[in-house]
Structure formats: structure tokens, C-alpha cells
PDB file of C-alpha atoms in Angstrom:
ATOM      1  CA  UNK A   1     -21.866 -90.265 -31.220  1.00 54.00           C
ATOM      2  CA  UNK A   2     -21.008 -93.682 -30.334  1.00 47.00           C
ATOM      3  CA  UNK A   3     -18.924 -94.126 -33.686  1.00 44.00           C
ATOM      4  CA  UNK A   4     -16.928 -90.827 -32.067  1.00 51.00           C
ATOM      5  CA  UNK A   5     -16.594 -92.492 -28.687  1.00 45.00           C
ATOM      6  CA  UNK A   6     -15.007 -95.567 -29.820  1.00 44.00           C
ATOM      7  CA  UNK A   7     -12.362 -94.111 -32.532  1.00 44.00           C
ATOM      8  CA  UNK A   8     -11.605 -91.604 -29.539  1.00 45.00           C
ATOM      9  CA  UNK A   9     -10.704 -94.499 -27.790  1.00 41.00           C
ATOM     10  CA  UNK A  10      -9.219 -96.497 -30.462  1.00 48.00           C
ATOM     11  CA  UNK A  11      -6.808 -93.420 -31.578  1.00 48.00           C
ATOM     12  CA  UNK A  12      -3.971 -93.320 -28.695  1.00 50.00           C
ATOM     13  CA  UNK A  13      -2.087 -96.426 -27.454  1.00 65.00           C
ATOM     14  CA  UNK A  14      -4.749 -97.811 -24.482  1.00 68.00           C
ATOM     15  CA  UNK A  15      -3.420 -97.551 -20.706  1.00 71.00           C
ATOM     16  CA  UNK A  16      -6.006 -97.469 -18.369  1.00 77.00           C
ATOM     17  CA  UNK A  17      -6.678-100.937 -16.556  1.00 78.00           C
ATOM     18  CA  UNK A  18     -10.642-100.819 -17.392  1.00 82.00           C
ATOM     19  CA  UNK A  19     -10.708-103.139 -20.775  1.00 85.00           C
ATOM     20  CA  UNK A  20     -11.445-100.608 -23.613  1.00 85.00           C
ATOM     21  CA  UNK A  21     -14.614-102.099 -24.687  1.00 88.00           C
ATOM     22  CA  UNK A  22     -15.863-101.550 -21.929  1.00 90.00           C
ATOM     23  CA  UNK A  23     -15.042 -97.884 -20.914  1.00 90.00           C
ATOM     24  CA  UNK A  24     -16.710 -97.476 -24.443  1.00 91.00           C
ATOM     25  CA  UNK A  25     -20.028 -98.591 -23.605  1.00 93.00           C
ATOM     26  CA  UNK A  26     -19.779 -96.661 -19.928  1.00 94.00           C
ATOM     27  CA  UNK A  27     -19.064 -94.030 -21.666  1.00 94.00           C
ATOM     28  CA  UNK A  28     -22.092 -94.454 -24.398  1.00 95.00           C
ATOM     29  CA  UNK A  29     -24.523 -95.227 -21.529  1.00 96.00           C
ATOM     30  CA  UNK A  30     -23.559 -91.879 -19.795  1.00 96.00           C
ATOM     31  CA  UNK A  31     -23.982 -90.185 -23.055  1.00 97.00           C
ATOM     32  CA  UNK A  32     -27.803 -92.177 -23.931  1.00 97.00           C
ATOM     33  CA  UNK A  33     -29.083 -91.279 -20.142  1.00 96.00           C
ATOM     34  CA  UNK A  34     -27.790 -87.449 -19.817  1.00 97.00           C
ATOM     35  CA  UNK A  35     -27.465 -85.794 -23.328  1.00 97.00           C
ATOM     36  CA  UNK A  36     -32.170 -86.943 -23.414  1.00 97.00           C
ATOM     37  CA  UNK A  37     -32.143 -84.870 -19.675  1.00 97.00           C
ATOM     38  CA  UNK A  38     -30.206 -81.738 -21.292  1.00 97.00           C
ATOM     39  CA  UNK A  39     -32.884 -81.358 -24.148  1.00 97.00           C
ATOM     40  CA  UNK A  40     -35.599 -81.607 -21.633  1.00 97.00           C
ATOM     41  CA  UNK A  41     -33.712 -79.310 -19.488  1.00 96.00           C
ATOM     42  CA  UNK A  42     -33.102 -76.761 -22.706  1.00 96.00           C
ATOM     43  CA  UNK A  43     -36.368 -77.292 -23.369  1.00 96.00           C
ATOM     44  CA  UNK A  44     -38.143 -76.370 -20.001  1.00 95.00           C
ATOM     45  CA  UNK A  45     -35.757 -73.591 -20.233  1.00 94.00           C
ATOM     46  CA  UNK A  46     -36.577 -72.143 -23.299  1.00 94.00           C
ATOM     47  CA  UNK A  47     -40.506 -72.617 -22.492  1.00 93.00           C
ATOM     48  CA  UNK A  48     -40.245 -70.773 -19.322  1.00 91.00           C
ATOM     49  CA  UNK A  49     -38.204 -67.577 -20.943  1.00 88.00           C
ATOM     50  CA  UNK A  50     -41.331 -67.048 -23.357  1.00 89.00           C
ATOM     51  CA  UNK A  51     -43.201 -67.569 -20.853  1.00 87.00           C
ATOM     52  CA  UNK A  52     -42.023 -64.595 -18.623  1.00 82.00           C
ATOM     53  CA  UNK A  53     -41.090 -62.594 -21.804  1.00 74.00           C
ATOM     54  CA  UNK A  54     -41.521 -63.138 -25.194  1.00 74.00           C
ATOM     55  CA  UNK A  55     -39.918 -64.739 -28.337  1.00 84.00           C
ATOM     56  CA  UNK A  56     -37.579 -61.542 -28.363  1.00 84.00           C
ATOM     57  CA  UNK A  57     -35.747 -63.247 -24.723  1.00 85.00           C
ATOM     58  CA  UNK A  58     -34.279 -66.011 -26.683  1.00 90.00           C
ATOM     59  CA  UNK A  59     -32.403 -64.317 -29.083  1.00 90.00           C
ATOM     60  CA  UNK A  60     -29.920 -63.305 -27.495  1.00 91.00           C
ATOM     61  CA  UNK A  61     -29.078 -66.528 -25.520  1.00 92.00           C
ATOM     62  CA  UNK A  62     -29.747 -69.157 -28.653  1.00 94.00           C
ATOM     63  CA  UNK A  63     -27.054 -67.099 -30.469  1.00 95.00           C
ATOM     64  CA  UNK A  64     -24.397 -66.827 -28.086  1.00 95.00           C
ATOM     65  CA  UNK A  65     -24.722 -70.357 -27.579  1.00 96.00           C
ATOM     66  CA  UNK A  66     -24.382 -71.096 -31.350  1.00 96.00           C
ATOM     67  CA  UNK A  67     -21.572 -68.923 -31.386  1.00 96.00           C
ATOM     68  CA  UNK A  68     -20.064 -70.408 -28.526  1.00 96.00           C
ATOM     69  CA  UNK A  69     -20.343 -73.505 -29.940  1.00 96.00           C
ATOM     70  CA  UNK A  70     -18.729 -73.371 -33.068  1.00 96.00           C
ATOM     71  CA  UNK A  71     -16.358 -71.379 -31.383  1.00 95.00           C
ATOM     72  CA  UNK A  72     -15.232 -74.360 -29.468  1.00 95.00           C
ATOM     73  CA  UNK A  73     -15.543 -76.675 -32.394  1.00 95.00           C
ATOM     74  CA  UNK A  74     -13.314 -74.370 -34.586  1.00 94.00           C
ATOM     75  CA  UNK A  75     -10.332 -74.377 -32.129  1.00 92.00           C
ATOM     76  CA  UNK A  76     -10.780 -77.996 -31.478  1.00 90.00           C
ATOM     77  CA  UNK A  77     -11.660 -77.906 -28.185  1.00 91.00           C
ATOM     78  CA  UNK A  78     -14.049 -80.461 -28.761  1.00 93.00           C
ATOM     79  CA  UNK A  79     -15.763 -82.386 -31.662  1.00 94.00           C
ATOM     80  CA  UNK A  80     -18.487 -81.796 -33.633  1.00 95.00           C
ATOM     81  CA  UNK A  81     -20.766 -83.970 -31.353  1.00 95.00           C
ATOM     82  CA  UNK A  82     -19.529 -82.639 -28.467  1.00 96.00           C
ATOM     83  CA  UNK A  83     -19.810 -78.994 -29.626  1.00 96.00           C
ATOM     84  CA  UNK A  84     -23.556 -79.794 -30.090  1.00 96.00           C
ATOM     85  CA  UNK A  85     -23.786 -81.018 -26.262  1.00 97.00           C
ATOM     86  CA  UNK A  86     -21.767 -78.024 -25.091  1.00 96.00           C
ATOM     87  CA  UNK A  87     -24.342 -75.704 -27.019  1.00 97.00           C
ATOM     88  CA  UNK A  88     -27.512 -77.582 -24.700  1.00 97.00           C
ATOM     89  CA  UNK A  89     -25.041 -76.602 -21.884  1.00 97.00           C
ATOM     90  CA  UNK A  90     -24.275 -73.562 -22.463  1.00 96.00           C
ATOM     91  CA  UNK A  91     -28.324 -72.389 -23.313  1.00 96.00           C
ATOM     92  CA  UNK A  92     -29.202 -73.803 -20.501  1.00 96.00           C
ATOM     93  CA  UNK A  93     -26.823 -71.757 -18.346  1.00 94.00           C
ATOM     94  CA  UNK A  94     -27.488 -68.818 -20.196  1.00 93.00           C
ATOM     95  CA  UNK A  95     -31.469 -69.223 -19.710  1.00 92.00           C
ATOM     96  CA  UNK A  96     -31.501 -70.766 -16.273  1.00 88.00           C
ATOM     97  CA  UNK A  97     -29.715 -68.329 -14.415  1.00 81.00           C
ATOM     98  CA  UNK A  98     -30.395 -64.401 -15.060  1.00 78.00           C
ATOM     99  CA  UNK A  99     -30.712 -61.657 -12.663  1.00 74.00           C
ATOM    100  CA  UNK A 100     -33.629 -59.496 -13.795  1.00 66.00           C
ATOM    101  CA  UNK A 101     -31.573 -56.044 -14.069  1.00 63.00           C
ATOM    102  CA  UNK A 102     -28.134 -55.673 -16.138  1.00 58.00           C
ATOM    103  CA  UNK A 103     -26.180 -56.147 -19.217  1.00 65.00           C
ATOM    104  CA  UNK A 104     -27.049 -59.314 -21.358  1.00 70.00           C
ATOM    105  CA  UNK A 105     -24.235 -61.263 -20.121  1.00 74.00           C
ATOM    106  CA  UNK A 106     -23.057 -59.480 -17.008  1.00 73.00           C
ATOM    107  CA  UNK A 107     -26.423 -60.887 -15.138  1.00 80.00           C
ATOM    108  CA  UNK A 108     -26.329 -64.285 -16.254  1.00 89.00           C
ATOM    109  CA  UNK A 109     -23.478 -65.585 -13.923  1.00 90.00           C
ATOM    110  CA  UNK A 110     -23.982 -69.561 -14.697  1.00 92.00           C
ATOM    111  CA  UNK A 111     -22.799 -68.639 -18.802  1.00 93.00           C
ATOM    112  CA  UNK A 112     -19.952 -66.312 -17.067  1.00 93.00           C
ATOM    113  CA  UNK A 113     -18.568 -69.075 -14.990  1.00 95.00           C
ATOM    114  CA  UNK A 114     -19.215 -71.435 -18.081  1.00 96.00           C
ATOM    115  CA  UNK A 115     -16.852 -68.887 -19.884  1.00 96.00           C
ATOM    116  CA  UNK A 116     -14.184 -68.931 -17.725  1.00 96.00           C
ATOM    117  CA  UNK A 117     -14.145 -72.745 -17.332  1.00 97.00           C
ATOM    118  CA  UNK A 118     -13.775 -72.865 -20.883  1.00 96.00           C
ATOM    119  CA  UNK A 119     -10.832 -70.372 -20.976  1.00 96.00           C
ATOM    120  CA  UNK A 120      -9.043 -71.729 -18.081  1.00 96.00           C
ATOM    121  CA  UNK A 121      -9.586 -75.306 -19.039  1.00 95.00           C
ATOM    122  CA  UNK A 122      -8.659 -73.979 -23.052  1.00 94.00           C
ATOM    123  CA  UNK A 123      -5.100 -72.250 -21.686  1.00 94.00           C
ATOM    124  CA  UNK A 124      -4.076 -75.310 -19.423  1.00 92.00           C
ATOM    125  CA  UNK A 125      -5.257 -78.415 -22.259  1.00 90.00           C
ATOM    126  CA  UNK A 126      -2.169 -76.102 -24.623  1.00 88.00           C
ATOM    127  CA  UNK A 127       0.398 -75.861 -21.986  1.00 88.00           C
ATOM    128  CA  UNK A 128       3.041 -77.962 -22.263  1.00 84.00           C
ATOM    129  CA  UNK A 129       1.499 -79.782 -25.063  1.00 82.00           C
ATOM    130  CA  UNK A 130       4.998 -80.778 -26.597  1.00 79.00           C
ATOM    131  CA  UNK A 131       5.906 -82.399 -23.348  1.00 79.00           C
ATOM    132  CA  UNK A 132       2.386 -83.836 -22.442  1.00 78.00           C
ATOM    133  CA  UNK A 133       2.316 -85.461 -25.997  1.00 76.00           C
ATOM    134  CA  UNK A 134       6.007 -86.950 -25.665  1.00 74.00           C
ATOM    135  CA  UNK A 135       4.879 -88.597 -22.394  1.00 72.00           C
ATOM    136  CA  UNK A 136       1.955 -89.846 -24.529  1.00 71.00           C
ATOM    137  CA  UNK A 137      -1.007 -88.212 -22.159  1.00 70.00           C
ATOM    138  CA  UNK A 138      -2.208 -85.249 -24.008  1.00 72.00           C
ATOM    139  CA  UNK A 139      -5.617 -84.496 -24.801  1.00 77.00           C
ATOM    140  CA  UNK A 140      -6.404 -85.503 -28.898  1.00 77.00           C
ATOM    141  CA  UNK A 141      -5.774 -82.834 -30.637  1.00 77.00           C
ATOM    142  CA  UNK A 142      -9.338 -83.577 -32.336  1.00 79.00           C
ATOM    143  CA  UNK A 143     -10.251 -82.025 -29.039  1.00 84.00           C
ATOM    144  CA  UNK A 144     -12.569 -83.339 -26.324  1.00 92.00           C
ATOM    145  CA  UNK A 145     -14.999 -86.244 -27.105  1.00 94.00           C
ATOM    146  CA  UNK A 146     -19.358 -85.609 -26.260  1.00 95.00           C
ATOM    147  CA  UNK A 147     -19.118 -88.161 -22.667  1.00 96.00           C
ATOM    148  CA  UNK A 148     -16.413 -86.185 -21.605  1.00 95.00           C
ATOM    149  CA  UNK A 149     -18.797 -82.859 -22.116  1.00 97.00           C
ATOM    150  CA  UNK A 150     -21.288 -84.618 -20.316  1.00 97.00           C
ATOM    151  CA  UNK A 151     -19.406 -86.227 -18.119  1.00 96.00           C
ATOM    152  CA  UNK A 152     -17.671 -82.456 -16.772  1.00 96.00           C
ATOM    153  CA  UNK A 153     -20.616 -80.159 -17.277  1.00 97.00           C
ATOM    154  CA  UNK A 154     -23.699 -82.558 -17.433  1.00 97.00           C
ATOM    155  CA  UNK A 155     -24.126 -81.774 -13.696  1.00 96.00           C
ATOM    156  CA  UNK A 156     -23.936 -78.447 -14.016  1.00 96.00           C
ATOM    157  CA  UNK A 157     -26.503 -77.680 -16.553  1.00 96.00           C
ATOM    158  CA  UNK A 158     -29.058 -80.358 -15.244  1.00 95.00           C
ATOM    159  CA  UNK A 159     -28.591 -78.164 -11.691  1.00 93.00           C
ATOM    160  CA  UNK A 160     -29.160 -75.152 -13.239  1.00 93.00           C
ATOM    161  CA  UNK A 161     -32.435 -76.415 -15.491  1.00 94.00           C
ATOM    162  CA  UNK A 162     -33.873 -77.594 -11.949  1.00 91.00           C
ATOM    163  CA  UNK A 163     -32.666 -74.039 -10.477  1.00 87.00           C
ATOM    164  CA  UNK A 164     -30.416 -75.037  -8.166  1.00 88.00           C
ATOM    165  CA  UNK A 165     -27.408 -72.695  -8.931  1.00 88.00           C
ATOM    166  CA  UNK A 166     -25.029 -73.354  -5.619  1.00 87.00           C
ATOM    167  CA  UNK A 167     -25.318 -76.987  -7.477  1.00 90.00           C
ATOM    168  CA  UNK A 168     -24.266 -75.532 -11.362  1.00 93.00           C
ATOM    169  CA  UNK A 169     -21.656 -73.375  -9.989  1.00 93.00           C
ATOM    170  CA  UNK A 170     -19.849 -76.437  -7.542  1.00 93.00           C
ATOM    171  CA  UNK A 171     -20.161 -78.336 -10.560  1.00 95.00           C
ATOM    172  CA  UNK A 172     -18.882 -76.136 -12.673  1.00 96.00           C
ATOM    173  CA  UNK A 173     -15.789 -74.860 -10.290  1.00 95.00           C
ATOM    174  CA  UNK A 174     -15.040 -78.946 -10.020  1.00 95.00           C
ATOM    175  CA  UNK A 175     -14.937 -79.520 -13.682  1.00 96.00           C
ATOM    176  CA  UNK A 176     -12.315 -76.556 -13.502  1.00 96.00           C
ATOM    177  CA  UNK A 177     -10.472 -77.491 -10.932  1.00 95.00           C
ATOM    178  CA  UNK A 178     -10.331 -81.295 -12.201  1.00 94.00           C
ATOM    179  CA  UNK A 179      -9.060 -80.253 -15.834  1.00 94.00           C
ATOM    180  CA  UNK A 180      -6.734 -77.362 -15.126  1.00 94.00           C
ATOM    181  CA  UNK A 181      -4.589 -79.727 -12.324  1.00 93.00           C
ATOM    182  CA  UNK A 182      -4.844 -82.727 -14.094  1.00 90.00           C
ATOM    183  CA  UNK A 183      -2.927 -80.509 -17.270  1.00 90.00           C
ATOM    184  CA  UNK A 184      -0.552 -78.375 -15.458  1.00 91.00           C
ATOM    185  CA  UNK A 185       0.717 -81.615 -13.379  1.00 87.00           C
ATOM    186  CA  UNK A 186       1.343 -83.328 -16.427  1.00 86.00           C
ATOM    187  CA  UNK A 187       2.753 -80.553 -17.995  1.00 85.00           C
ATOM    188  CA  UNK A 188       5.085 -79.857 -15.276  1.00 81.00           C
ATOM    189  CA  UNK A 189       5.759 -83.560 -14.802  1.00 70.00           C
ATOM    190  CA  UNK A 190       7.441 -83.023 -11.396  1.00 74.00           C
ATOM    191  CA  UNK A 191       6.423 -85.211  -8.023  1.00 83.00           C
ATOM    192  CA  UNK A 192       3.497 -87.232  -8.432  1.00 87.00           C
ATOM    193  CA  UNK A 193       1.704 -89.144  -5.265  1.00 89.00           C
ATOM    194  CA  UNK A 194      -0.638 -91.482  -5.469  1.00 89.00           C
ATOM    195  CA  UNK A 195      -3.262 -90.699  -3.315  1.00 91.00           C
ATOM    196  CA  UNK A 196      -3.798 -93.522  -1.180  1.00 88.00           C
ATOM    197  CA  UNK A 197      -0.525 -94.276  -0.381  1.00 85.00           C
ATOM    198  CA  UNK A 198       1.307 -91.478  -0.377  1.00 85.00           C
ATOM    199  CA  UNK A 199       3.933 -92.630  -2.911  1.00 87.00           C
ATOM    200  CA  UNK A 200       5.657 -91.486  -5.668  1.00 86.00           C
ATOM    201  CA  UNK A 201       4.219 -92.179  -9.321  1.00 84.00           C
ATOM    202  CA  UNK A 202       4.507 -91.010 -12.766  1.00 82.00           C
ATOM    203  CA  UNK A 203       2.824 -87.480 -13.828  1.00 75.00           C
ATOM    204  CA  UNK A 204      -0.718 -88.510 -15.808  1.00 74.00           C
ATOM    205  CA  UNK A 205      -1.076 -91.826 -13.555  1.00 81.00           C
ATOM    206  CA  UNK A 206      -4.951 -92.361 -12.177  1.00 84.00           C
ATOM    207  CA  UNK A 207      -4.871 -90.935  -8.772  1.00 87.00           C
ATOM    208  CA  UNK A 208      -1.956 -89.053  -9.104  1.00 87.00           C
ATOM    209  CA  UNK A 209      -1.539 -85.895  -7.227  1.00 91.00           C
ATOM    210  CA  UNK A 210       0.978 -82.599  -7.056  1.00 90.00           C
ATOM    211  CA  UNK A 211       1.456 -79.908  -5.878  1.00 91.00           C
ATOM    212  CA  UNK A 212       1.715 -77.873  -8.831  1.00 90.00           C
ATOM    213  CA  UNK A 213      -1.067 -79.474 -10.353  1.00 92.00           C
ATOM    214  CA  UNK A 214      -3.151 -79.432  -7.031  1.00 93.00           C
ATOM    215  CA  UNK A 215      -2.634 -76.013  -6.514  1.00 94.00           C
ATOM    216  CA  UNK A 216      -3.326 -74.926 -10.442  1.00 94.00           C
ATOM    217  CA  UNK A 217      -6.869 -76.558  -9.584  1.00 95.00           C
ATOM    218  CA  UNK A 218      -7.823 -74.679  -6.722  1.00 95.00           C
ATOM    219  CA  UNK A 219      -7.328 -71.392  -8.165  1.00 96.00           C
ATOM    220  CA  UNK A 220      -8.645 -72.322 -11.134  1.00 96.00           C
ATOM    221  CA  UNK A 221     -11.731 -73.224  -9.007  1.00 96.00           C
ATOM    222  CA  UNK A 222     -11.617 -69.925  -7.296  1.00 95.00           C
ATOM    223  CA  UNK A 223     -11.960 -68.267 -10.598  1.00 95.00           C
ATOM    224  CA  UNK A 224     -14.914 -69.819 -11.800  1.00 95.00           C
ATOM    225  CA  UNK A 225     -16.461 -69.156  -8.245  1.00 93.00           C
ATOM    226  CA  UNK A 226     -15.700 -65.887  -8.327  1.00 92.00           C
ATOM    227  CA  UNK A 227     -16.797 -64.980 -11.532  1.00 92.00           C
ATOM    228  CA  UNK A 228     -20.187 -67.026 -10.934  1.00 89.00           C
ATOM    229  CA  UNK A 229     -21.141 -65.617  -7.664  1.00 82.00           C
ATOM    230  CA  UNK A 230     -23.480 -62.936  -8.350  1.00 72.00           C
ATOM    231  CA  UNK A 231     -26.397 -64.825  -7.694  1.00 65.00           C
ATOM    232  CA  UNK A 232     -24.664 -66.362  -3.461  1.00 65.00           C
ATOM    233  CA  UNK A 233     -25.878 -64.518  -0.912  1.00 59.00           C
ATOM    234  CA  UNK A 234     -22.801 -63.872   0.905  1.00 72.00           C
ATOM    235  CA  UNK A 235     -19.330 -64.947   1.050  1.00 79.00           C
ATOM    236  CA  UNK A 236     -20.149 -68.075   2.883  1.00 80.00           C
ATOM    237  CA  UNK A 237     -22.046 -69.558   0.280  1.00 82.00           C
ATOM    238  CA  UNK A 238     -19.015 -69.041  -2.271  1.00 86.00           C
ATOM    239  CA  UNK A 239     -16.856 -70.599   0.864  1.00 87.00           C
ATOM    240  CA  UNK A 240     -19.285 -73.479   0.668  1.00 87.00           C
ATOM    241  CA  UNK A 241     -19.101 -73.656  -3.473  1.00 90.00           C
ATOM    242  CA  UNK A 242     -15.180 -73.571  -3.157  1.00 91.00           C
ATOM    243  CA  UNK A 243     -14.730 -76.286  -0.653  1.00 91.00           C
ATOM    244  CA  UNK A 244     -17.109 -78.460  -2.428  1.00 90.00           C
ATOM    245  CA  UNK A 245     -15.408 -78.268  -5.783  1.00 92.00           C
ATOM    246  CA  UNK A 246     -11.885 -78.715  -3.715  1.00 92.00           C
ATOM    247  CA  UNK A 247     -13.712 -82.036  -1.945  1.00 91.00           C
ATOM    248  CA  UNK A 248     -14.737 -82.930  -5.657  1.00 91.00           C
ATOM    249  CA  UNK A 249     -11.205 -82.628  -6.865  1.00 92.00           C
ATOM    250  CA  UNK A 250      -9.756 -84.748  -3.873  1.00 93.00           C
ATOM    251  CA  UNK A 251     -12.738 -87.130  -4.916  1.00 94.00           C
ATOM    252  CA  UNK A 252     -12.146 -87.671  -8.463  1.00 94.00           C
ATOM    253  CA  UNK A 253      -8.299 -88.382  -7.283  1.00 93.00           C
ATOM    254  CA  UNK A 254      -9.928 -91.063  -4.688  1.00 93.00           C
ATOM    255  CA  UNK A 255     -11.446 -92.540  -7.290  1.00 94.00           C
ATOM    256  CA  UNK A 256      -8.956 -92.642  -9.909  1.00 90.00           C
ATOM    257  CA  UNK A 257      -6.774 -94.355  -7.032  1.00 90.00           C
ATOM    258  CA  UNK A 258      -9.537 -97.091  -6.127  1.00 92.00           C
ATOM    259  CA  UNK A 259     -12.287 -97.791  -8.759  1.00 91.00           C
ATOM    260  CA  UNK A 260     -10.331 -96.630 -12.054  1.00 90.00           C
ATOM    261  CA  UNK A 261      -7.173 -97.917 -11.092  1.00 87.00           C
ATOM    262  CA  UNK A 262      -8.785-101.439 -10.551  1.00 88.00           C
ATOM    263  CA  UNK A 263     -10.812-101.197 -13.791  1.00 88.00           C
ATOM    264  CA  UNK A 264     -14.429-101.044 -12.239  1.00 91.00           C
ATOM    265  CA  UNK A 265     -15.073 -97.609 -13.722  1.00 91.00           C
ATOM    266  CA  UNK A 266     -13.923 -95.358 -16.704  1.00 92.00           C
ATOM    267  CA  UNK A 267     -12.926 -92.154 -16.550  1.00 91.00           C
ATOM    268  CA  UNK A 268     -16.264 -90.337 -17.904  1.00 95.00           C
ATOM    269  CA  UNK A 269     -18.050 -91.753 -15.083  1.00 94.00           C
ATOM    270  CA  UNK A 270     -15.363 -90.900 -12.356  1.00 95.00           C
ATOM    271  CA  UNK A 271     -15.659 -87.294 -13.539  1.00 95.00           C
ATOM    272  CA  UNK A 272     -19.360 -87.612 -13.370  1.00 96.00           C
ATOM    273  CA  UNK A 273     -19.499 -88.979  -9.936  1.00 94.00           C
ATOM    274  CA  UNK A 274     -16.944 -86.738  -8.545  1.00 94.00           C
ATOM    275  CA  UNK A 275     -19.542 -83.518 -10.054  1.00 94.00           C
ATOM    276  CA  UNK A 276     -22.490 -85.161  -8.626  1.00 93.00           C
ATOM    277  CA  UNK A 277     -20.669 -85.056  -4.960  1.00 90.00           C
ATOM    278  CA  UNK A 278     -19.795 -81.877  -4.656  1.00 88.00           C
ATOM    279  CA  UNK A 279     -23.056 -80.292  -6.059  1.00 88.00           C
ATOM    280  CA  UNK A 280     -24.641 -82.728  -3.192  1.00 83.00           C
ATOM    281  CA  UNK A 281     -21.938 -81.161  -0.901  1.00 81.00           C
ATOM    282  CA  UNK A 282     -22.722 -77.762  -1.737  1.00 80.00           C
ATOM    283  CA  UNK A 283     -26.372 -78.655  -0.830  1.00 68.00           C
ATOM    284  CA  UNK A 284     -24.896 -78.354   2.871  1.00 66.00           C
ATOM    285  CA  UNK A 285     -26.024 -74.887   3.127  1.00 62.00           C
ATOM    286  CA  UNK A 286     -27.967 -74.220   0.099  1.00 58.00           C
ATOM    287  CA  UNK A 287     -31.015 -75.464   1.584  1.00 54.00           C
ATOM    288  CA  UNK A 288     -33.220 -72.418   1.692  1.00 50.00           C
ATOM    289  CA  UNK A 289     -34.741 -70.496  -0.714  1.00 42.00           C
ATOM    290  CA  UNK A 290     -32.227 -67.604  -0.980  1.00 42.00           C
ATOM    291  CA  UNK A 291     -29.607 -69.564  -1.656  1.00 43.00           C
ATOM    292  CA  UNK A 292     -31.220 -71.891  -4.079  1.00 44.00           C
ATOM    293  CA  UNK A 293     -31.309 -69.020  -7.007  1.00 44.00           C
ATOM    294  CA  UNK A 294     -31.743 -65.222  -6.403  1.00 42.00           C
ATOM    295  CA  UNK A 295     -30.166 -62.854  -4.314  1.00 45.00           C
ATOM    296  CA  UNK A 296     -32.491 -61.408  -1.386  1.00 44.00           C
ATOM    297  CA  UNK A 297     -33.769 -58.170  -2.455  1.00 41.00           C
TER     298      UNK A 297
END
């Protein structure tokens, strides 16, 4: 995995200010301290499912998430690695999260909202993707590297092994949000601002915000919220989930502006600190047991 992070890196002409060698090892540090926490966290998962069932509960989530994954490795969407953390994710939102009554995958809302993040993020990484790779910032077509999985959905899963969904489905709705405007403002390529000051700067710069892009986020976050919300209370809680992946978004840009642009941190970790906020954020109101995991019945 660390072989794949470095000729990631070593692949496409290097412009970010934090000296490659070392965005590789912050990047290979985030991988050697979350990817351990996700087996424990599929683990305890899959341990508690026999537990309340039997063998037969399993089946049904271990092979979607096989599926799943070499779904996503097949369309190069991500690499092989990275396919292997996405399949950890993806059990654990499949186990974690399950109302007791309903279809297989209708009443597990964490792997719904996983699904659209991974169709929304899918359609917006293949707009534009002439134009994105003429301007030399589109996504490898060998698709997206393991830190980046854990650096996007790492949050998410780890929230919903310690069943805290309002946490998962922030994260998740961030990781949206942060992918989809980050590709359609490249894509379109029109006015960029840089964050902290407010000035004009070119589309894929660290920081950089439109209003195309901006906006392509936020309903992209909206999405994932919506489809993920069977398990909220009411609608303030997915109020609360929606304005803590939009503060998560506005985050990562803050941060892309400040730390990134001055080569303190790479961009795995910026994406992981900016999931890790608003899952805190969302925390707001999530405080009692209702809104922690299941629906008052």
C-alpha cells in the first residue's frame, strides 16, 4: 500500500507546496493508524450481527460489499488496495446501521448514503475529464489511491462501528460535498476565489472556491442526507447533518488556503480533518440517545 501511495504520487507532474516525500509518508501514517481501526471496527461489527442473529445475517452484507468492491475496482474508481479499504467501509456501514423491519438494503441507510456518495462522486470525477486533464488536475485514471479512501470515508465508518450515525452520515455528506465541488469547479473552470482573500485564482488551486463548484457540493450533500436519513429523528437532525457537512466543506477550503497552501499538511489529512469536524459538529444535537442510532418507536 505504501508502494501504491508513492507511484500515485510520483505519476502526475507535482504541484502542491508540501515536498512530495513528505505528503507520502502523511499519507502512509494515515493509512498505518486508520485502515488497523476499520478491521477492528468490521470486526466488532460482524461479532455483534451473530450475536443478535446468526451466521445467516452476514450473508447478505459480506456479499454486497464484495460486490461493491470489485465493482469499484473494475471501473477504476479506485485501486486494488483501495477497493479492499472501501470493502471494510462499506461492511461496516452495511452492519452498523440497520433498522430491524424492511427490505435488505432499504433499512440499512449508512450503505444507501454510501451508495449515493459513490454515484455522485463516480458522475462528477468523469465530467469534464477532457478539460480537467488538459489543465493537468484530473483524478488518475488508475482511480483513487487507499489514503484517499481513508482519508474521505475513514470517519464515517469508524462513526458508524462506534454507533454514532448523525457522525457516519455528516461524514459521509462532507466527503460528497468535498469531491463533487472540487470536480465540477474544475470542470467548469470559471471564477475561482481563494478563500481567504477573496481573490481570483485558477480552477483546481488549494483553497479555491466557486460558485458552480460550491453549489454542486451542497446538493450533492443534500443527496446523501436525504437518502441516509431514515434512522434522524426529525428534520432538524438532517438540518444539523447538512450544515455540518456544508461547515466541513467551507473547512477543508480553510485549510487548503492556510495549512496546505503553506506545505504543513497534505491533502489526505486535510480531507481527514475537515470529516472529523463536522461529525464533531453534528455532535451539536446528537447528544441523546435517539439521535445517536434508532428512530423512537
Amino acid at each position: 500500500m505504501g508502494e501504491e501511495i508513492q507511484r500515485g504520487a510520483e505519476d502526475t507532474d507535482w504541484k502542491k507546496a508540501l515536498p512530495q516525500v513528505r505528503d507520502r509518508k502523511q499519507s502512509r501514517w494515515l493509512v498505518a493508524v486508520v485502515v488497523p481501526l476499520l478491521v477492528l471496527g468490521a470486526a466488532k461489527v460482524c461479532v455483534a450481527a451473530v450475536a443478535d442473529g446468526s451466521m445467516r445475517s452476514l450473508l447478505f452484507p459480506v456479499a454486497f460489499s464484495l460486490v461493491f468492491a470489485g465493482l469499484v475496482w473494475v471501473l477504476r474508481s479506485a485501486t486494488l488496495p483501495a477497493a479492499g479499504v472501501g470493502l471494510l467501509v462499506c461492511l461496516i456501514c452495511a452492519l452498523a446501521v440497520k433498522e430491524p423491519s424492511g427490505f435488505e438494503l432499504s433499512s440499512r441507510p449508512a450503505l444507501t448514503a454510501l451508495i449515493a456518495l459513490f454515484v455522485l462522486t463516480f458522475v462528477a470525477t468523469r465530467y469534464g475529464r477532457t478539460r480537467k486533464e488538459a489543465r493537468g488536475v484530473a483524478e488518475a485514471r488508475s482511480g483513487r489511491r487507499a489514503s484517499q479512501v481513508v482519508a474521505n470515508l475513514g470517519v464515517a465508518a469508524l462513526c458508524a462501528a462506534a454507533g454514532w450515525y448523525g457522525g457516519c452520515l455528516a461524514a459521509l455528506a462532507e466527503a460528497t460535498a468535498d469531491t463533487v465541488s472540487s470536480e465540477v469547479g474544475q470542470a467548469f473552470g470559471g471564477r475561482t476565489w481563494l478563500i481567504t482573500k477573496f481573490r481570483r485564482v485558477q480552477a483546481g488551486r488549494d483553497g479555491g472556491v466557486s460558485f458552480a463548484g460550491t453549489l454542486a457540493g451542497v446538493v450533492g450533500a443534500a443527496l446523501v442526507v436525504m437518502t441516509g436519513s431514515l434512522m434522524l429523528v426529525g428534520w432538524r437532525d438532517r438540518v444539523v447533518v447538512l450544515f455540518a457537512a456544508c461547515g466541513g466543506l467551507v473547512f477543508d477550503s480553510l485549510l487548503g488556503a492556510t495549512v496546505e497552501e503553506r506545505g504543513w499538511l497534505g491533502n489526505d489529512l486535510v480531507n481527514f480533518c475537515s470529516t472529523v469536524l463536522n461529525a464533531g459538529v453534528s455532535s451539536l444535537r446528537n447528544r441523546r440517545e435517539s439521535c445517536r442510532l434508532l428512530r423512537s418507536r
